[in-house]
CSV table of C-alpha atoms in Angstrom, one decimal:
chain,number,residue,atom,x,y,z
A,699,UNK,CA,26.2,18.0,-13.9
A,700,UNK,CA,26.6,17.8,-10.0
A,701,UNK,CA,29.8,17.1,-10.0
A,702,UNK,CA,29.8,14.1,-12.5
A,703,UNK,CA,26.0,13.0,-11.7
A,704,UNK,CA,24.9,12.7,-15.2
A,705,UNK,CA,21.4,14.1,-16.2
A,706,UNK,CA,20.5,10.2,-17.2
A,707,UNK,CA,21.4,9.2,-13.6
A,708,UNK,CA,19.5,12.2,-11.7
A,709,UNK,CA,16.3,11.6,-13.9
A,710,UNK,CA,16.2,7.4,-13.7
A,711,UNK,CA,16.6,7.4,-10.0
A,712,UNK,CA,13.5,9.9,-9.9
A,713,UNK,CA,11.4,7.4,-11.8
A,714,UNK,CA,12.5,5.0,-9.4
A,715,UNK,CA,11.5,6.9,-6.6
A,716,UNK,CA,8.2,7.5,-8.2
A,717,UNK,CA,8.1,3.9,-9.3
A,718,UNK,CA,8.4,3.4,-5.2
A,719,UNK,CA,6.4,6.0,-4.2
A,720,UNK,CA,3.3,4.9,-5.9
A,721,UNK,CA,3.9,1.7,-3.6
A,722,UNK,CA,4.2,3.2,-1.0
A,723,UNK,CA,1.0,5.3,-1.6
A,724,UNK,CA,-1.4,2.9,-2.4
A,725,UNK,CA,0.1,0.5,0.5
A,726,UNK,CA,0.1,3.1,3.0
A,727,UNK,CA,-3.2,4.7,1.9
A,728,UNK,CA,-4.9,1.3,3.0
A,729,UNK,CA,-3.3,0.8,5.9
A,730,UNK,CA,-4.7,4.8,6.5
A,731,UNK,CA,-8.3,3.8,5.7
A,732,UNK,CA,-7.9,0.0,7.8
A,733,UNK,CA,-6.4,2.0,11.5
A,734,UNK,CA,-8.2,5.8,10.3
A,735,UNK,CA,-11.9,3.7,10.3
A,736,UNK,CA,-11.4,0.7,12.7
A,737,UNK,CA,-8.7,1.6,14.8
A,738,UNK,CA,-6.6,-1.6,13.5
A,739,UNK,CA,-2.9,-1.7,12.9
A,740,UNK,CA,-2.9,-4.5,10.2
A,741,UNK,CA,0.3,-6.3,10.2
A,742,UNK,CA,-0.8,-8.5,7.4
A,743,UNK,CA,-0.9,-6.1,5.1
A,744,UNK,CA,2.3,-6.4,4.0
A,745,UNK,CA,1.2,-10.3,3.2
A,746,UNK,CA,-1.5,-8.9,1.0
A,747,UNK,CA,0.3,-7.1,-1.2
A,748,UNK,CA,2.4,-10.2,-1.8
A,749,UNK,CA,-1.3,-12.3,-2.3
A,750,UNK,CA,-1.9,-10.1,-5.1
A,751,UNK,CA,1.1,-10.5,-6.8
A,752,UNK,CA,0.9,-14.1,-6.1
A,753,UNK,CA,-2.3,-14.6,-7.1
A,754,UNK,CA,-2.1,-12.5,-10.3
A,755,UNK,CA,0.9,-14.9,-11.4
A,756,UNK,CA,-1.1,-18.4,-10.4
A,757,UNK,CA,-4.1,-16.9,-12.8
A,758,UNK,CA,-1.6,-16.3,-15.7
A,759,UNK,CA,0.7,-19.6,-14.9
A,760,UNK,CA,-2.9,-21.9,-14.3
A,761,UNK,CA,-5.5,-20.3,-16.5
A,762,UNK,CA,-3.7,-18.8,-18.7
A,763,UNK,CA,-5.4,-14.9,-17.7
A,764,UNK,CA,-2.7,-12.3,-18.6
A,765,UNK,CA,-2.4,-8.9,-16.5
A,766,UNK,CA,-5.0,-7.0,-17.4
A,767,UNK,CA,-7.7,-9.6,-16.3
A,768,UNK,CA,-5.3,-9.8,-13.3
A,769,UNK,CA,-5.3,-6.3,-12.1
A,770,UNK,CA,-9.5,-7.1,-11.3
A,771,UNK,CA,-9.8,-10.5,-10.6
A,772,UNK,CA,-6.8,-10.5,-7.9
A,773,UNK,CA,-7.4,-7.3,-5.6
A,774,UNK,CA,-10.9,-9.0,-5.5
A,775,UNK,CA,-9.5,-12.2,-4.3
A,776,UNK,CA,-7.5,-10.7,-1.7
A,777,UNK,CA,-10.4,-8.2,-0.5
A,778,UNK,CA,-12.5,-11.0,-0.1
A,779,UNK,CA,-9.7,-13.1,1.9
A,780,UNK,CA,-9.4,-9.5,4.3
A,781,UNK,CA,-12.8,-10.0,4.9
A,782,UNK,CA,-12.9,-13.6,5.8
A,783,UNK,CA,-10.5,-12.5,8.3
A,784,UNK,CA,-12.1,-9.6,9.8
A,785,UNK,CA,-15.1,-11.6,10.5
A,786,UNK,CA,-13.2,-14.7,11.9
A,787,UNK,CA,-10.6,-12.8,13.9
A,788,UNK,CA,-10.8,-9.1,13.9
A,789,UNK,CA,-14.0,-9.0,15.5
A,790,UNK,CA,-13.6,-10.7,18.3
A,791,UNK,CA,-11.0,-8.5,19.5
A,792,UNK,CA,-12.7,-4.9,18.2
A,793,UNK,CA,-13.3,-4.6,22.1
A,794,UNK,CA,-9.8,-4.9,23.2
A,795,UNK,CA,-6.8,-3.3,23.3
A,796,UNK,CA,-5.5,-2.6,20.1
A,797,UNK,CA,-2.3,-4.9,20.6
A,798,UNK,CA,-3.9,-8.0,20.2
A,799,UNK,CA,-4.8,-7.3,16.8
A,800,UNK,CA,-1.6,-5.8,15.6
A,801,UNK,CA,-0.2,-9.3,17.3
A,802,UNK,CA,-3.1,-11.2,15.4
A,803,UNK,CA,-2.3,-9.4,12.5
A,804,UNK,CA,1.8,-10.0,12.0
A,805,UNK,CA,1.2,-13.9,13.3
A,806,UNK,CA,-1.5,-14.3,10.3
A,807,UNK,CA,1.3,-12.4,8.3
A,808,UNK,CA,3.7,-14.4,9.3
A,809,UNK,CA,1.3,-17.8,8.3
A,810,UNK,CA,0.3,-17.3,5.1
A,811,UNK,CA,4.4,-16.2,3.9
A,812,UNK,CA,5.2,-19.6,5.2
A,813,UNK,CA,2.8,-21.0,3.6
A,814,UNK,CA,3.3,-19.4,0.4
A,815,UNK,CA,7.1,-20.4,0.6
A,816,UNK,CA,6.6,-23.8,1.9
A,817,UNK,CA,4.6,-24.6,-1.3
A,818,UNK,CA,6.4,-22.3,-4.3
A,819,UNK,CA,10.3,-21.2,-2.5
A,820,UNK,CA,12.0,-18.3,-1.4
A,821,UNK,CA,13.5,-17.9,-5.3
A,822,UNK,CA,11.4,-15.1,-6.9
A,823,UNK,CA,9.0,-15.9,-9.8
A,824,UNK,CA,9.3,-13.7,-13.1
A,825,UNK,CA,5.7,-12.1,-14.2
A,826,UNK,CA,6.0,-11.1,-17.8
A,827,UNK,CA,5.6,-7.6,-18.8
A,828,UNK,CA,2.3,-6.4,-20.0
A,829,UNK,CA,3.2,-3.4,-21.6
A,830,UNK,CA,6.5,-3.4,-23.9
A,831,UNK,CA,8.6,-0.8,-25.0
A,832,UNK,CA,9.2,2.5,-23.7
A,833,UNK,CA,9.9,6.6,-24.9
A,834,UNK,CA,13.2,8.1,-25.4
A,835,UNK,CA,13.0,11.3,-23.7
A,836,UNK,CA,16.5,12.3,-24.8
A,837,UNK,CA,18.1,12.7,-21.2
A,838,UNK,CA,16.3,9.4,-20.4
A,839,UNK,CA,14.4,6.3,-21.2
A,840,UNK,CA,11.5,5.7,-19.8
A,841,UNK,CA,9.5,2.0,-19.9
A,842,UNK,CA,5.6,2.5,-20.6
A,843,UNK,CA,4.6,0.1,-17.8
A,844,UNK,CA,6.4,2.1,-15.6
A,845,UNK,CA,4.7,5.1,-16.8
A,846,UNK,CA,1.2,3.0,-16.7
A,847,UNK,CA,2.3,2.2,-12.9
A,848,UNK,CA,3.0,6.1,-11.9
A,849,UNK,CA,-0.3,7.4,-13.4
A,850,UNK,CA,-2.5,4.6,-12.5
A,851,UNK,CA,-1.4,5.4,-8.6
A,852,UNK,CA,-2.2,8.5,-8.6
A,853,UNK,CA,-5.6,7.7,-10.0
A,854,UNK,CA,-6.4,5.3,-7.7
A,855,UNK,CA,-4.8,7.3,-5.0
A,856,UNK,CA,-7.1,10.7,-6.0
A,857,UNK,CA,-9.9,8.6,-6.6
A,858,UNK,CA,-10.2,7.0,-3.6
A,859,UNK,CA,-9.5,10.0,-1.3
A,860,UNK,CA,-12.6,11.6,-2.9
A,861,UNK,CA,-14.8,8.9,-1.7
A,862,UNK,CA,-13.5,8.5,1.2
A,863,UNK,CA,-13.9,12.8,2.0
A,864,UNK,CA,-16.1,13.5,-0.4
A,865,UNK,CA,-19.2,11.5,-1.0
A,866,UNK,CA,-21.8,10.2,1.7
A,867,UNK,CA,-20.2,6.6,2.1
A,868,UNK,CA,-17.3,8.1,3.1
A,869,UNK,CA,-19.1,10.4,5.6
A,870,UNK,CA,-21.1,6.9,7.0
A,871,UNK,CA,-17.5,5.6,7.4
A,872,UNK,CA,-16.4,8.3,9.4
A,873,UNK,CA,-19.3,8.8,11.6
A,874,UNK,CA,-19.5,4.7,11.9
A,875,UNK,CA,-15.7,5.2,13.3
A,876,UNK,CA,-17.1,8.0,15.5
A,877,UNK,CA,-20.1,7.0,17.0
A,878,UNK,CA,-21.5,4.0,15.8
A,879,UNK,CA,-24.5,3.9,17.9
A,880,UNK,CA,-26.2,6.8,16.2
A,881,UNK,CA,-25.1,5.4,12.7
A,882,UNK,CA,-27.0,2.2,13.1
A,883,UNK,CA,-30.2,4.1,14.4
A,884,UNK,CA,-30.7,5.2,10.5
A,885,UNK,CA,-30.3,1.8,9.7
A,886,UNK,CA,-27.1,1.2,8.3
A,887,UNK,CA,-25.2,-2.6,9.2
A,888,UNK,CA,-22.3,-0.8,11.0
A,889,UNK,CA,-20.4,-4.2,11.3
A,890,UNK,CA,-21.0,-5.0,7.8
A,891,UNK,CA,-19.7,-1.5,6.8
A,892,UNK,CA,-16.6,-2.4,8.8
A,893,UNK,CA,-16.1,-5.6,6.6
A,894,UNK,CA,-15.7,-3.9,3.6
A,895,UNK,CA,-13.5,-0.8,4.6
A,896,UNK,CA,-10.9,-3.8,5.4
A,897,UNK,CA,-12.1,-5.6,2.7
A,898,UNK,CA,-11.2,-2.4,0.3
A,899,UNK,CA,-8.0,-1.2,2.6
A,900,UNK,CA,-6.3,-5.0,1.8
A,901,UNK,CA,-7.9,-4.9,-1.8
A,902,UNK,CA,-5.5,-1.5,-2.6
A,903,UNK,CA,-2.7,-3.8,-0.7
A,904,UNK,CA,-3.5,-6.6,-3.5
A,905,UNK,CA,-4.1,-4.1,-6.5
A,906,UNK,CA,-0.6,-3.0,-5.6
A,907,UNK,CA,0.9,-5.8,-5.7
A,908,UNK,CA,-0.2,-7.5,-9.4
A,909,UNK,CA,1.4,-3.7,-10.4
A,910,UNK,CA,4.1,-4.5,-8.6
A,911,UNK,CA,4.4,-8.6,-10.8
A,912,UNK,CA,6.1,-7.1,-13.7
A,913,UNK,CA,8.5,-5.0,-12.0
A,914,UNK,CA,9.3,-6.9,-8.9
A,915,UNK,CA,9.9,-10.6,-9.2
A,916,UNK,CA,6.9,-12.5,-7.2
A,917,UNK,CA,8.1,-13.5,-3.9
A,918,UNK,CA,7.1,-14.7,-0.7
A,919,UNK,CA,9.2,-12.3,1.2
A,920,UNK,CA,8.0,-9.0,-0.9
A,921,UNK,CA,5.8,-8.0,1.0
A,922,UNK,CA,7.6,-8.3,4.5
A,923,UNK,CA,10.8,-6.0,2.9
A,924,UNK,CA,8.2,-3.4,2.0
A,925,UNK,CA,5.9,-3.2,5.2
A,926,UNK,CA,8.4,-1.6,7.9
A,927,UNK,CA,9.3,1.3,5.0
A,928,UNK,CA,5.4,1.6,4.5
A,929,UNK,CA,4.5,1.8,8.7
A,930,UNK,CA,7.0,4.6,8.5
A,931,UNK,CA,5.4,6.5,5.5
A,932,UNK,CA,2.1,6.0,7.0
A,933,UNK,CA,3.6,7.4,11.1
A,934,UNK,CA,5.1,10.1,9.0
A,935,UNK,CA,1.9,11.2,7.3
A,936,UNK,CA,-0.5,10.8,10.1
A,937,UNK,CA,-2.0,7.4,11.3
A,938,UNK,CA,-5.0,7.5,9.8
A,939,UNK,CA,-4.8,10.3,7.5
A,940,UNK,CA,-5.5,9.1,3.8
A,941,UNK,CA,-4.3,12.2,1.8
A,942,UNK,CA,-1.1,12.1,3.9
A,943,UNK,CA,-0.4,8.8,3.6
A,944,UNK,CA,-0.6,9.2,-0.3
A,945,UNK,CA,1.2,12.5,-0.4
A,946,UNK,CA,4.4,11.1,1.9
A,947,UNK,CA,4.6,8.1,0.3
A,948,UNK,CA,5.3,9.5,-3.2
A,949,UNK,CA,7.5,12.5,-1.7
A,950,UNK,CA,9.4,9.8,0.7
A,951,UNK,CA,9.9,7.5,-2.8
A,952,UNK,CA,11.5,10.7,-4.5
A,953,UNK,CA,13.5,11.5,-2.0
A,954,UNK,CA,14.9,8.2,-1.2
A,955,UNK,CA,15.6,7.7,-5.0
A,956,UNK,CA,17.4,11.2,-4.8
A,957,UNK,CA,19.4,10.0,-1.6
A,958,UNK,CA,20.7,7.4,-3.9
A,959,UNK,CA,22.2,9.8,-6.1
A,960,UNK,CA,23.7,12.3,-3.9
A,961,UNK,CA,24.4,10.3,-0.6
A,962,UNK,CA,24.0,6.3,-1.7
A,963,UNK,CA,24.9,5.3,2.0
A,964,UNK,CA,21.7,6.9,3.6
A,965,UNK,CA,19.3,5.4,0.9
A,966,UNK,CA,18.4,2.5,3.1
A,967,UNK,CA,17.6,5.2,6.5
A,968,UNK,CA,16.5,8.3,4.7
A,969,UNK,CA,12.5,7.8,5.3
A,970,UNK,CA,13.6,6.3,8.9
A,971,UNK,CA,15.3,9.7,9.6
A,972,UNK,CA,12.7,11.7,8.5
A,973,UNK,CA,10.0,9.8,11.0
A,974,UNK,CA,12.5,10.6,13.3
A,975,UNK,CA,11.9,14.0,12.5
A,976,UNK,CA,8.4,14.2,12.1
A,977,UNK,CA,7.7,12.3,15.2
A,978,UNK,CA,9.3,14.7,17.3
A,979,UNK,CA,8.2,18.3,15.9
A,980,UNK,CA,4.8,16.7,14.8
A,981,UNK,CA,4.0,13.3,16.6
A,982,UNK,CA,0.3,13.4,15.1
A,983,UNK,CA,2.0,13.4,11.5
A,984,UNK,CA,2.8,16.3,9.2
A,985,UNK,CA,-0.8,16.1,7.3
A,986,UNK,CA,-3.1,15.3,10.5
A,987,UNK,CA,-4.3,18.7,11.3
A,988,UNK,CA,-4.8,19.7,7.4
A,989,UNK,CA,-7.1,16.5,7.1
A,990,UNK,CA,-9.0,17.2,10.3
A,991,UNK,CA,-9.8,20.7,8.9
């Protein structure tokens, strides 16, 4: 098939791209939310994701809590972190020019992943995997957790798009984003609602990254690899579009998995070519004007 691409090949490298894409969803549906409702390009998102991976493997290594106590407890731990920092050093620079949080950001990023290799090592740590086994599809097999991964994403993904568009905390958070003023004359704690839309945006950041334990080894450095391929999903969908981010980033993960099949050499620039692209028929991103509607 394809000229000696077997059927085995073509399908695997889809799941891997999906596998991918749902990382690059969640991740760059949270940095959406984070720069969409508080104009912040957060840099340390990236370090996040690795917290929650990190964090996830110190539960199970230290008190014994397996993956599925993990998957709760973790995000949590890393939301609340995000919001520790939004108070301490996020709002003192809401009022300024949005480079001195994005350099805030990557220097806090840059911190904590010394930090976490100062005290564990660059060598990655293994996470054991929580759900076993897998389905022979006859062309392919295919490893339940990774199936458990795919789905769960696009769960979370849907689910939180609907709040965000579709219920009235969502429409607080975008009029809070628009005019803040008139949002706190009905009462509502405007910078408290700030807190916890970057509290949530790095909670998806640490949910994906206890997903991404048993598949990726836990390292300090796995977040920082990821980032620069997720600020491109997220230019490419819209800055601050949340459907777009989601949609791109599982299209992007297919298509880069795809590359690897038919073009292996372009795998590592594909979704770098395609911002290239996008940013110069559609600078906005591709899914700006359908979310604005």
């Amino acid at each position: 098939m394809f000229d000696g691409i077997s059927v085995q090949l073509l399908f695997g490298q889809i799941l891997l791209g999906l596998i991918n894409g749902s990382f690059y969803a969640m991740l760059s549906m949270g940095l959406a939310i984070i720069f969409g409702m508080m104009h912040v390009i957060n840099f340390t998102h990236g370090a996040q994701y690795m917290l929650g991976a990190f964090v996830a493997w110190l539960l199970l290594t230290h008190l014994g809590l397996g993956y599925w106590p993990s998957l709760v407890i973790a995000p949590i731990v890393v939301a609340l972190f995000g919001m520790f920092l939004e108070r301490l050093l996020l709002r003192p620079l809401q009022n300024l020019d949005h480079l001195y949080s994005l350099l805030a950001t990557y220097a806090v990023a840059l911190i904590v992943e010394g930090l976490v290799r100062y005290q564990y090592g660059s060598t990655g740590l293994p996470y054991q995997n929580p759900i076993s086994g897998g389905v022979n599809l006859g062309f392919m097999f295919l490893p339940y957790y990774r199936l458990w991964v795919v789905l769960f994403s696009i769960v979370t993904c849907v689910v939180t798009w609907l709040v965000i568009d579709h219920t009235k905390l969502g429409a607080y958070l975008r009029a809070a984003n628009e005019n803040p003023e008139v949002v706190e004359s009905f009462g509502i704690n405007v910078p408290k609602l700030m807190t916890l839309t970057y509290g949530f945006g790095v909670g998806l950041a640490g949910l994906s990254g206890v997903l991404a334990a048993p598949i990726y080894q836990v390292s300090p450095s796995m977040g920082s690899n990821l980032m620069i391929v997720v600020f491109a999903v997220v230019v490419i969908g819209g800055m601050g579009s949340i459907i777009g981010a989601a949609i791109t980033g599982y299209l992007l993960g297919v298509v880069e998995g795809l590359t690897k099949v038919f073009y292996p050499e372009a795998a590592s620039v594909v979704i770098f070519l395609f911002m290239i692209v996008a940013l110069y028929f559609k600078p906005e991103g591709i899914m700006a004007a359908k979310e604005s509607n």
